[in-house]
Coordinates of C-alpha atoms and ligand atoms in Angstrom, one line a residue:
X708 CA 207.4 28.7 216.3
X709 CA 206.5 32.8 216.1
X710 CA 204.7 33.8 212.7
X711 CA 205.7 37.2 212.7
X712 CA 209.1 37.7 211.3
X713 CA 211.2 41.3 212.0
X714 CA 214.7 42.5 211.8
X715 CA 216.1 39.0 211.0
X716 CA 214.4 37.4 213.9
X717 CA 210.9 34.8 214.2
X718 CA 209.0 37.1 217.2
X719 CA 205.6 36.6 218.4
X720 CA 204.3 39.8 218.4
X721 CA 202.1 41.6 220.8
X722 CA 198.5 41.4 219.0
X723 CA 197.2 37.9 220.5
X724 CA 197.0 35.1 218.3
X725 CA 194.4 34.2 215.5
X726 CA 192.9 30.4 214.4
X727 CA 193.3 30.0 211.1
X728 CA 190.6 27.7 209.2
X729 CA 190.5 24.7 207.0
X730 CA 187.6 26.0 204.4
X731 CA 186.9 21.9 204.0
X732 CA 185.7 21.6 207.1
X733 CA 186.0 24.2 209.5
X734 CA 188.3 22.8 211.8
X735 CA 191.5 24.8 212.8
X736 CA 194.3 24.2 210.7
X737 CA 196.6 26.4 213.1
X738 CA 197.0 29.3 215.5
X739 CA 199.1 32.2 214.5
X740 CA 200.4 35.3 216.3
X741 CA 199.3 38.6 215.2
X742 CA 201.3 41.8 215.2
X743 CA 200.2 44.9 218.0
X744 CA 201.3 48.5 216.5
X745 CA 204.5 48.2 218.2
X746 CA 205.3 45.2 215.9
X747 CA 204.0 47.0 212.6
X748 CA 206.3 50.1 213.7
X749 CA 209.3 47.5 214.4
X750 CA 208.7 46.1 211.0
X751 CA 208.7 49.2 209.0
X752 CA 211.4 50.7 210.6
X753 CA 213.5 47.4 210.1
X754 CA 213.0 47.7 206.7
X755 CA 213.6 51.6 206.4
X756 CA 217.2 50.8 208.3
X757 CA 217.8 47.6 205.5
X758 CA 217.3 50.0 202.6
X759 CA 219.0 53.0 203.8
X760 CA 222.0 51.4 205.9
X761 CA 222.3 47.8 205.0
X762 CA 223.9 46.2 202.1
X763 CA 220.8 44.9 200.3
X764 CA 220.3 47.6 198.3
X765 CA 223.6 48.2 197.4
X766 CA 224.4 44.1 196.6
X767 CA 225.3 44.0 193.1
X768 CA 222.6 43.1 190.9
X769 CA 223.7 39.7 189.8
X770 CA 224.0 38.3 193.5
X771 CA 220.6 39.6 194.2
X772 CA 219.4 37.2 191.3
X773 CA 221.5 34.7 192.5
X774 CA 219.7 34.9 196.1
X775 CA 216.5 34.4 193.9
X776 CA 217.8 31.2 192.1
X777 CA 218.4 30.0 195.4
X778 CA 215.0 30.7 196.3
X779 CA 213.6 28.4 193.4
X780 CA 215.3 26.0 194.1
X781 CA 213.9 25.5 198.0
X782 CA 210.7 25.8 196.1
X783 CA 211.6 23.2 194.3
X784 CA 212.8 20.9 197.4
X785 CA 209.8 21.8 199.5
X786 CA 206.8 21.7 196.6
X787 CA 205.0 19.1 198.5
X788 CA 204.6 20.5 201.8
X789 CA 204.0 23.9 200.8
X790 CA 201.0 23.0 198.1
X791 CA 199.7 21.0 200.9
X792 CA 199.9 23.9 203.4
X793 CA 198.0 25.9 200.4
X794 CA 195.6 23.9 200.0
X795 CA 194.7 23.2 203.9
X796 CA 194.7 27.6 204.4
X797 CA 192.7 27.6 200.9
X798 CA 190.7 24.6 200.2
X799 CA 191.6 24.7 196.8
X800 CA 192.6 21.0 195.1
X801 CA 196.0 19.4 195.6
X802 CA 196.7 19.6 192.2
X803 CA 196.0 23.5 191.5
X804 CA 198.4 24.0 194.5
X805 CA 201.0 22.3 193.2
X806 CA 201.0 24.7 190.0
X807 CA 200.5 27.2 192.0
X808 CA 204.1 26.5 193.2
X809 CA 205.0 25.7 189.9
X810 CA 204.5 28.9 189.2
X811 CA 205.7 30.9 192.2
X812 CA 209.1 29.0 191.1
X813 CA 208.9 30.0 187.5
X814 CA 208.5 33.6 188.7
X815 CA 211.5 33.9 191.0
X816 CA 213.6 32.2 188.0
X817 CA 212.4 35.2 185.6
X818 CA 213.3 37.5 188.2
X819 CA 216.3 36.1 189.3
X820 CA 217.2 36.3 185.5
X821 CA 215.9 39.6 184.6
X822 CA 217.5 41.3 188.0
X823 CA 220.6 42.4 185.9
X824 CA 219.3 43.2 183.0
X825 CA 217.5 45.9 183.4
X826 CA 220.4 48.4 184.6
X827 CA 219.3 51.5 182.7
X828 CA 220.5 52.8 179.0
X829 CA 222.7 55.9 178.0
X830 CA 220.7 58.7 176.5
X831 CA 221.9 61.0 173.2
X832 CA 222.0 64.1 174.5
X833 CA 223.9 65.6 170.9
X834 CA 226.3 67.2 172.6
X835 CA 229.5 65.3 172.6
X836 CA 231.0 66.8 176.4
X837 CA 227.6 65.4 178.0
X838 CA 227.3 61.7 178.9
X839 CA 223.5 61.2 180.5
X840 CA 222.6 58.0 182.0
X841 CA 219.3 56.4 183.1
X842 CA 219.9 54.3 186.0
X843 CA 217.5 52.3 187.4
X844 CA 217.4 52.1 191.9
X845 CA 215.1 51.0 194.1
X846 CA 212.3 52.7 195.5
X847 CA 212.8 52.2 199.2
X848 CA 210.8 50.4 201.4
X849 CA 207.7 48.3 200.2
X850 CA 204.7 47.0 201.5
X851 CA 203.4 44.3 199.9
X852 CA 199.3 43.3 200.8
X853 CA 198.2 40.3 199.5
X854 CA 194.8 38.6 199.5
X855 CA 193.5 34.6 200.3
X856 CA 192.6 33.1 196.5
X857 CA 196.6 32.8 195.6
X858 CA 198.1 33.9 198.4
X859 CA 201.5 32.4 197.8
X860 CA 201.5 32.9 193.9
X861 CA 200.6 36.7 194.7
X862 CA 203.0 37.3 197.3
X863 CA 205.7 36.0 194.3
X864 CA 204.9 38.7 191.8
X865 CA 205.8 41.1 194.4
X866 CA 208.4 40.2 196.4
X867 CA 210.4 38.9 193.8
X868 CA 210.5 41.8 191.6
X869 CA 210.6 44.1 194.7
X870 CA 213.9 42.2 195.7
X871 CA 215.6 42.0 192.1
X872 CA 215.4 45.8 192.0
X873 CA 216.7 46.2 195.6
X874 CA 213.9 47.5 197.8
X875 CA 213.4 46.0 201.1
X876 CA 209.7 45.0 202.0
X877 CA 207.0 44.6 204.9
X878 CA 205.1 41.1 203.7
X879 CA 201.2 41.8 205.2
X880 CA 199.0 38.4 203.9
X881 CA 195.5 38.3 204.2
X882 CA 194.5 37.2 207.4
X883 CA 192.6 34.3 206.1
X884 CA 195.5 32.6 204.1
X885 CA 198.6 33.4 206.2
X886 CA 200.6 30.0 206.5
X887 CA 202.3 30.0 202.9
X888 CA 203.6 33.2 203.2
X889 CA 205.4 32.2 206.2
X890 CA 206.7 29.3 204.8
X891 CA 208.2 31.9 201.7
X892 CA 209.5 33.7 204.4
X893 CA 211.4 31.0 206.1
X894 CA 212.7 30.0 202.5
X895 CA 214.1 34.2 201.8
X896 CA 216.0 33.7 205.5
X897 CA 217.4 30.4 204.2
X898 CA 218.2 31.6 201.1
X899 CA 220.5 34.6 203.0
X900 CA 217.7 37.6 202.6
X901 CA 219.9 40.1 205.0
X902 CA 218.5 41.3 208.1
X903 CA 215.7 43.4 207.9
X904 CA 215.2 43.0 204.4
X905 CA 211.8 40.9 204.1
X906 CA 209.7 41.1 206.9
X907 CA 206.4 39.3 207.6
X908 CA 203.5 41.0 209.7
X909 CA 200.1 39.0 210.0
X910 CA 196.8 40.9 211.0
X911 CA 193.7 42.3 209.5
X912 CA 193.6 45.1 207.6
X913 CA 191.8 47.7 209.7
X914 CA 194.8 47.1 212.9
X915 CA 197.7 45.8 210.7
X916 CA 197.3 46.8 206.2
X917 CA 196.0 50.5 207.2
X918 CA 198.9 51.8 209.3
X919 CA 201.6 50.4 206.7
X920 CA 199.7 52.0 204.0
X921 CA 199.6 55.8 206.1
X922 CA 203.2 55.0 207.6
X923 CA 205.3 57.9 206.2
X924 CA 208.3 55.8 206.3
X925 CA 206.9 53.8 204.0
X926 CA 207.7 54.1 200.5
X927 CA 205.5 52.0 198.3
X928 CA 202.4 50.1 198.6
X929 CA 201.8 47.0 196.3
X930 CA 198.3 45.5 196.8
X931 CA 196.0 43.0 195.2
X932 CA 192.3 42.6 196.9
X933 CA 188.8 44.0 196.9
X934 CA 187.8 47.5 194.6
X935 CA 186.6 48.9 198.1
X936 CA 190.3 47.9 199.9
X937 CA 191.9 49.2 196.8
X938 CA 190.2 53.0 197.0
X939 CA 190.7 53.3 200.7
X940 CA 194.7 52.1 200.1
X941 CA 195.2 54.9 197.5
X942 CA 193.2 57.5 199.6
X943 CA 195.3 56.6 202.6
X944 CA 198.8 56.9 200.7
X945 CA 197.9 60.3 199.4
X946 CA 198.6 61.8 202.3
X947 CA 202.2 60.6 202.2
X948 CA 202.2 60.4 198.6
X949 CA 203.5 56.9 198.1
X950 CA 203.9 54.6 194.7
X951 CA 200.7 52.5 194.7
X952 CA 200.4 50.0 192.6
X953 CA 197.0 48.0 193.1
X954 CA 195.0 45.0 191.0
X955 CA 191.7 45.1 192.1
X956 CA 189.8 42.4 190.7
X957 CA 187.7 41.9 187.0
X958 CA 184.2 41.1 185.6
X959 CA 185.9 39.3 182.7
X960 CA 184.0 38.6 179.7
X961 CA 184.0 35.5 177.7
X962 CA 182.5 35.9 174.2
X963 CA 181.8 33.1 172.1
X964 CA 181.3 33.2 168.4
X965 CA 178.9 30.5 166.9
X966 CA 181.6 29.0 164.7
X967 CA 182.6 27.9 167.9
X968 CA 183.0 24.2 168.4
X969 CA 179.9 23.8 171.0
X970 CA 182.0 20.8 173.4
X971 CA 185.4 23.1 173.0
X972 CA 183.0 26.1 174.4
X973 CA 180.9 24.7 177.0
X974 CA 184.4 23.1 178.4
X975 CA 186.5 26.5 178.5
X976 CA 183.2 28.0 179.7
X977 CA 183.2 25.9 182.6
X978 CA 187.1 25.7 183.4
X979 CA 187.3 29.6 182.8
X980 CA 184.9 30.6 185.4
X981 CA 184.6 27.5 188.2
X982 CA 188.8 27.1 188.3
X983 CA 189.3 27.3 192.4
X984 CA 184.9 28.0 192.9
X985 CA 185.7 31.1 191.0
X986 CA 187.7 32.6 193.4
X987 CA 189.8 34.1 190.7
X988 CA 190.0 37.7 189.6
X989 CA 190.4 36.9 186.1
X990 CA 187.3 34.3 186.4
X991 CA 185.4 34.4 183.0
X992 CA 182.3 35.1 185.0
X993 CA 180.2 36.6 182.2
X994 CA 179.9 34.4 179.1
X995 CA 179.2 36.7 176.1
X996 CA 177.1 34.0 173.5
X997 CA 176.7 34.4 170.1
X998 CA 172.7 34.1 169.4
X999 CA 173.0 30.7 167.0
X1000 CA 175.0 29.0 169.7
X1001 CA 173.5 30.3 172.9
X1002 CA 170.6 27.5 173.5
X1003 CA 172.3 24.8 172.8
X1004 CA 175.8 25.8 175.0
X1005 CA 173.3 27.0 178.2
X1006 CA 172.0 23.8 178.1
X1007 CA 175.2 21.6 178.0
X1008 CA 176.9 24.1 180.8
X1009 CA 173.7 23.4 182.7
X1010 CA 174.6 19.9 182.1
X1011 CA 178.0 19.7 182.9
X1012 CA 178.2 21.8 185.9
X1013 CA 175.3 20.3 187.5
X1014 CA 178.1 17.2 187.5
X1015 CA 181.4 19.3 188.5
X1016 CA 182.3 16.9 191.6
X1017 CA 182.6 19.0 195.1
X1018 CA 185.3 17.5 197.6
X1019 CA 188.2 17.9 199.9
X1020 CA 191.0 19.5 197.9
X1021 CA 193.4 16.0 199.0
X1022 CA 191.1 14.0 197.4
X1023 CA 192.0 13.2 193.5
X1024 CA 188.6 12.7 192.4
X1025 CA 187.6 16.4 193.8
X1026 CA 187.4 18.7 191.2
X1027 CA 186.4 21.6 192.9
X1028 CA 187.0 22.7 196.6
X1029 CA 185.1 25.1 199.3
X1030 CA 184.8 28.7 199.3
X1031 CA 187.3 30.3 201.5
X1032 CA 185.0 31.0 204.4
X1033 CA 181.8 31.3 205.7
X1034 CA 181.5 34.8 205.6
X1035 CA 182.6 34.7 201.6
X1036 CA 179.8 32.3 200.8
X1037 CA 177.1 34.2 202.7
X1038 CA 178.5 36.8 199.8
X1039 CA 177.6 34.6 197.4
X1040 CA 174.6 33.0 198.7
X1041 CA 173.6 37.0 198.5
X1042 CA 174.3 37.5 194.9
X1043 CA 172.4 34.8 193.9
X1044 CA 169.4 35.7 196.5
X1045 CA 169.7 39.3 194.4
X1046 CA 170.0 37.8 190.8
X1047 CA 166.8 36.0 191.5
X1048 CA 164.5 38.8 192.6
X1049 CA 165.9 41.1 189.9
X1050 CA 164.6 37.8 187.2
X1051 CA 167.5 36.0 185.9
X1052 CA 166.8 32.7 185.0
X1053 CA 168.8 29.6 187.5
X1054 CA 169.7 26.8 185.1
X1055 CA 172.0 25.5 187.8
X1056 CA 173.2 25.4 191.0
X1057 CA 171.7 28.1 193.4
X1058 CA 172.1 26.5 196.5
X1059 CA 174.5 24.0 199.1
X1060 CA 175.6 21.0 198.1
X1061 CA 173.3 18.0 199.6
X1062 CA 176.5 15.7 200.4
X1063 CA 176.7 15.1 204.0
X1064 CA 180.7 14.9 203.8
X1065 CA 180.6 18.3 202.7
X1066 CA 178.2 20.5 205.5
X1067 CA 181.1 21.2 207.7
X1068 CA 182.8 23.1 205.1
X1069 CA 182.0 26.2 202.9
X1070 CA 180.6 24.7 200.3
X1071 CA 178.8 26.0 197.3
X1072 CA 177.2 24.3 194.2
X1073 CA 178.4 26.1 190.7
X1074 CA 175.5 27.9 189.3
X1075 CA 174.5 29.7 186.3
X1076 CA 172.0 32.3 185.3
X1077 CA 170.9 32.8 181.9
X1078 CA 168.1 35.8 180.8
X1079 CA 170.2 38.3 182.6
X1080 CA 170.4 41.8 182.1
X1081 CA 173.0 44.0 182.3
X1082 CA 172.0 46.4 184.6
X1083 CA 171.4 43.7 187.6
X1084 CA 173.5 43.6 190.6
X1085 CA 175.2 39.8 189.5
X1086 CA 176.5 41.5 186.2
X1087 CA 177.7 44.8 187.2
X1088 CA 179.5 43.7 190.8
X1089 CA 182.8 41.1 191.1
X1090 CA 181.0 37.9 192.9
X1091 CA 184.1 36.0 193.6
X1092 CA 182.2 32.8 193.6
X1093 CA 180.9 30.1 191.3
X1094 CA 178.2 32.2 189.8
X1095 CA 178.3 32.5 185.9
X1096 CA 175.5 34.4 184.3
X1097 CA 175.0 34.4 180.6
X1098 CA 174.2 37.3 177.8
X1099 CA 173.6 37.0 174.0
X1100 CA 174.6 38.4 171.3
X1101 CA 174.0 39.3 167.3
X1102 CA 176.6 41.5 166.2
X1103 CA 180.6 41.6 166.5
X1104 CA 180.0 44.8 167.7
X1105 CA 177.6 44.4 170.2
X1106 CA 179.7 41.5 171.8
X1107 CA 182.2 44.1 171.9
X1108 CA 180.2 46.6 173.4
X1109 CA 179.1 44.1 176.1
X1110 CA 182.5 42.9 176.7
X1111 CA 183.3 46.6 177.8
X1112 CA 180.4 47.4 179.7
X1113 CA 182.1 46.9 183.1
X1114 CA 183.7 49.4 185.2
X1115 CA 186.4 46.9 185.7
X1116 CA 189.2 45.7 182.9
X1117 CA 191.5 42.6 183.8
X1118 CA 190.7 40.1 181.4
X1119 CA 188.4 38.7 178.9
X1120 CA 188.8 36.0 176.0
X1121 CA 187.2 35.8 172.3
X1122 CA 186.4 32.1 170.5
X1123 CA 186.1 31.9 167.0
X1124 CA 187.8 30.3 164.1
X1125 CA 187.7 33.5 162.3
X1126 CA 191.1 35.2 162.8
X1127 CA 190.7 38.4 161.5
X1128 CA 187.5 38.5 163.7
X1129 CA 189.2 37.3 166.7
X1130 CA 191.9 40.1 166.8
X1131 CA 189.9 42.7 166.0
X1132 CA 187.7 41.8 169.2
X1133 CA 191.1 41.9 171.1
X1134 CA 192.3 44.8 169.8
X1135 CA 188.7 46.5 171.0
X1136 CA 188.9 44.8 174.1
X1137 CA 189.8 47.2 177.0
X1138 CA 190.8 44.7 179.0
X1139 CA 195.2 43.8 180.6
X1140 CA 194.4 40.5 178.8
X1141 CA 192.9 38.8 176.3
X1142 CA 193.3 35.0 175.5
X1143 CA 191.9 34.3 171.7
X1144 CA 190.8 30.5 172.3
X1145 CA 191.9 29.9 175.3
X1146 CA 191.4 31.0 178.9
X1147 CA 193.6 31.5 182.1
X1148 CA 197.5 30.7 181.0
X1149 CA 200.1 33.4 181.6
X1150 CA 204.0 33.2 181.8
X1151 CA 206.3 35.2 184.0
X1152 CA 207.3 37.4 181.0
X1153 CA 203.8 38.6 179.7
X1154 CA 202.3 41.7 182.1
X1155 CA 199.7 41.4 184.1
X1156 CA 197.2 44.1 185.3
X1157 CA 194.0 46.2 184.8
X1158 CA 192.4 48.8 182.7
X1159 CA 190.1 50.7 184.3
X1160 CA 188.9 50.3 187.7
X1161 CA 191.0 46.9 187.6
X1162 CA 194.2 48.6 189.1
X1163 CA 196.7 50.6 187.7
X1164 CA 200.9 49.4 186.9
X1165 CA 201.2 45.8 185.7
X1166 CA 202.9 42.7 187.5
X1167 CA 205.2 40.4 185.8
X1168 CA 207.5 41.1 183.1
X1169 CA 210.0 44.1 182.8
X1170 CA 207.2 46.0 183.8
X1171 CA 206.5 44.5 186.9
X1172 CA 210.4 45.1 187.7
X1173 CA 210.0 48.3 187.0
X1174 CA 207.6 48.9 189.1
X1175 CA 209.7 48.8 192.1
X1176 CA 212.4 51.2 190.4
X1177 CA 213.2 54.8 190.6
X1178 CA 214.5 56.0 186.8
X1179 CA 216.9 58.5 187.9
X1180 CA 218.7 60.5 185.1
X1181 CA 222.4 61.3 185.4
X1182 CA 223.5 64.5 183.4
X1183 CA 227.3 64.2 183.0
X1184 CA 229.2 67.4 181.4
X1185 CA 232.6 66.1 181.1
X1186 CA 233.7 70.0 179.6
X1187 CA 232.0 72.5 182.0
X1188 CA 232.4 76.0 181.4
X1189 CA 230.5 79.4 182.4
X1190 CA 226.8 79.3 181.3
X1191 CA 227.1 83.3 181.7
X1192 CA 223.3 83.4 181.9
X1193 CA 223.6 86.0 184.6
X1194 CA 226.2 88.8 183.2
X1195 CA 227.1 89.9 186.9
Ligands
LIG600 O1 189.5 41.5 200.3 P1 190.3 42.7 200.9 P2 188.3 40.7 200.9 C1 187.7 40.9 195.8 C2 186.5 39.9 195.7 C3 186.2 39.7 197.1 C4 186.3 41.2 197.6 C5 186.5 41.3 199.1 O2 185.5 40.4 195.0 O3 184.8 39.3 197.3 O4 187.5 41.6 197.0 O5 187.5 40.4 199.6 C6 194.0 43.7 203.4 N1 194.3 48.7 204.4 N2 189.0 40.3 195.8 O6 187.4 41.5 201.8 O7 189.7 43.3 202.1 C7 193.4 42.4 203.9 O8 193.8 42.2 205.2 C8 195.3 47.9 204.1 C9 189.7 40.4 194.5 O9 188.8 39.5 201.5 O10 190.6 43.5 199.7 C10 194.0 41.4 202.9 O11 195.4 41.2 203.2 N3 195.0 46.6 203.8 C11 191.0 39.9 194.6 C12 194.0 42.2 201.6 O12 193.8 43.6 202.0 C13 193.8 46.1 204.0 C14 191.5 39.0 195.6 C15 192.8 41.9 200.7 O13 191.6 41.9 201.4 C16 192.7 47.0 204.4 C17 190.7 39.1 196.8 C18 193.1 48.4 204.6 N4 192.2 49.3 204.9 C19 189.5 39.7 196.9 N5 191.6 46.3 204.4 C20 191.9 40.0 193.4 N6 192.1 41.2 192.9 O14 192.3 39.0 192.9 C21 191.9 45.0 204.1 N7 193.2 44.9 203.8

């Protein structure tokens, strides 16, 4: 069957075809078509004609949640095949894919239950002939770039806002994660998405992200990725001026106070920074140690990670899967190469798995780095990998100072059983979230997004509807007379 979907029809495309690979073991999972320009120009245009001629936008609000509630429910009836199609495209385990889905359902159900609530409000104007509105519309036509670590749970927290509000959308996954995004695709068409309303377009970013991100028919860009990506997608929508909306990763600290229970810490510490090989951008990839407790919870980590069981993502007893490609673990092999010249200390880890099961795939062993300093490339830059490096501390204030000292600000989390203590550190944390004993959970309703040089607008919750809406005011004057400004 075609991958590339446009204008209400599956279509092959004109830009050759691409393997895409199982991270377990290399082999090819399947071979996709990728779009040509013509394609990319078809797809935009589809979804300029859908927003300003079609009857998407116009659909009343409650049907378009309706058409969302229809969409969690295929979720629902296809769970298995899609987290299995996840984890194949991602290597991640069976059972995060499953939540993943989980939660890509849970999304569409807040959406689909937001999608007419949010109409707009009447405004006091004090005078009693004027009636003003704020409505709320769509904002036209929206790209929507997604990258390979959640490819199906990222796409959600665009295209279902992005639909509740009324926009139509040109889908662009990451090349390296495509097939679950096609599979949400063929769900939206089941579901009744009208013609040219969702479209899909696979490629890489240079032939197939860049031109939807200069195309001046294009109205918004939404994109999570890479810092670098992120930079040249705003530079290239300036010229158009576009909405951009982008999350671009973290370096997300992890403080621990020494009242901290020291197996309660060296668990989260694990489970917040090697959750899918660290392929996360909320990863707690620097753990922030008070100096009573720092000995004692390097060792255990070193301990327990040196255990953390590598496998294929089908197989229960695999706790951890692959990297996502070869070219993302040389990244990571280079990171750790660079944290050892510049004289952090390897507890763990450091290299390749020995297994012989596992040398086909992209595998790499979960490693940590104590001794670090904050000026060295593994603290300052995102690795993306299962690299944890670890810092001390004395002072409240000096964990907070080290918590900040990162050009990026997605998220970060405090432990302590002092309170007071541990909302104060939030409260000084400029990070888009911080968990207070705990690490990871979000819901639907609770926003996500970066300070800093992590992204601007937030996902999820009214604010992640509204960033797919225009605010237009409505001035009413039910009792016009002459202004006479001009005494003519
Ligand atoms: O991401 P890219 P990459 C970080 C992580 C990782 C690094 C690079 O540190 O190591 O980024 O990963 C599309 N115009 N994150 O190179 O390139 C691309 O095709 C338009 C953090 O794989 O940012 C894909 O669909 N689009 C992160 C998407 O951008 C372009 C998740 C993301 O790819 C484009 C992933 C262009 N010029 C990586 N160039 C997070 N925030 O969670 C590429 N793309």
């Amino acid at each position: 069957m075609p991958s590339l979907y446009i204008d209400g029809s599956w279509t092959a495309g004109s830009g050759g075809s691409a393997e895409v690979i199982n991270p377990f073991d290399a082999s090819v999972v399947e071979t996709v078509d990728q779009a040509g320009p013509d394609d990319v120009e078809r797809a935009v245009i589809a979804a300029r004609t859908a927003f300003d001629t079609g009857p998407w936008r116009t659909t009343s609000a409650p049907e378009r949640g309706a058409l969302l509630r229809r969409v969690a429910e295929l979720l629902v009836r296809d769970k298995e095949e899609i987290a299995r199609t996840e984890t194949l495209d991602t290597g991640k385990t069976l059972v995060e894919s499953r939540i993943d889905v989980d939660d890509v359902t849970a999304v569409f159900r807040y959406y689909a239950d937001l999608a007419d609530k949010e109409a707009g409000r009447i405004v006091d104007t004090g005078q009693s002939n004027v009636l003003a509105r704020v409505v709320h519309e769509p904002v036209g036509v929206c790209v929507l770039i997604t990258p390979w670590n959640y490819p199906l749970l990222q796409l959600s927290w665009k295209v279902a806002p992005a639909l509740a509000a009324g926009n139509t959308c040109v889908i662009k996954p990451s090349e390296v994660t495509p097939l679950t995004s096609i599979l949400l695709v063929k769900l939206l068409e089941e579901a009744g998405v009208p013609r040219g309303v969702v479209n899909i377009v696979l490629g890489d970013g240079r032939s197939v992200g860049a031109p939807l991100t200069e195309h001046a028919a294009v109205d918004m860009v939404s994109f999570t990725g890479g810092l670098a990506t992120g930079q040249a997608i705003i530079r290239a929508s300036a010229a158009t001026v576009k909405r951009v909306a982008v999350e671009l990763g973290g370096k997300n600290p992890n403080i621990v106070f020494a009242d901290t229970d020291l197996d309660l810490a060296a668990d989260w510490a694990l489970t917040a920074v090697f959750l899918h090989a660290g392929q996360v951008c909320s990863a707690g990839a620097r753990l922030i140690v008070e100096d009573a407790l720092h000995d004692d919870l390097v060792a255990e980590i070193g301990r327990r990670a040196e255990r953390i069981r590598l496998g294929n993502g089908f197989d229960d007893k695999s706790e951890s899967g692959p990297l996502v490609s070869a070219a993302h673990r040389a990244k990571i092999e280079d990171f750790v190469a660079s944290a050892q010249a510049e004289g952090a200390r390897l507890v763990v880890g450091g290299k390749r798995p020995d297994e012989p099961e596992l040398q086909q795939g992209f595998f790499y062993r979960p490693t940590v780095f104590a001794d670090v300093r904050r000026d060295m490339r593994v603290i300052r830059e995102e690795t993306f990998g299962p690299i944890l490096t670890v810092e001390r501390f004395s002072t409240e204030a000096e964990a907070i100072e080290l918590g900040n000292d990162t050009e990026y600000g997605l998220a970060g989390a405090v432990w302590t059983a002092d309170m007071g203590r541990a909302h104060r550190v939030a409260g000084a944390l400029r990070h888009g979230t911080v968990w207070i004993n705990d690490y990871h959970p979000y819901v639907p309703g609770a926003e996500w997004g970066g300070f800093k040089r992590s992204g601007n607008g937030r996902e999820l919750g009214p604010t992640g509807l509204a960033e797919y809406q225009e605010h237009k005011h409505v001035w009413h004057n039910t009792a016009p007379a002459p202004a006479r400004w001009f005494k003519g």
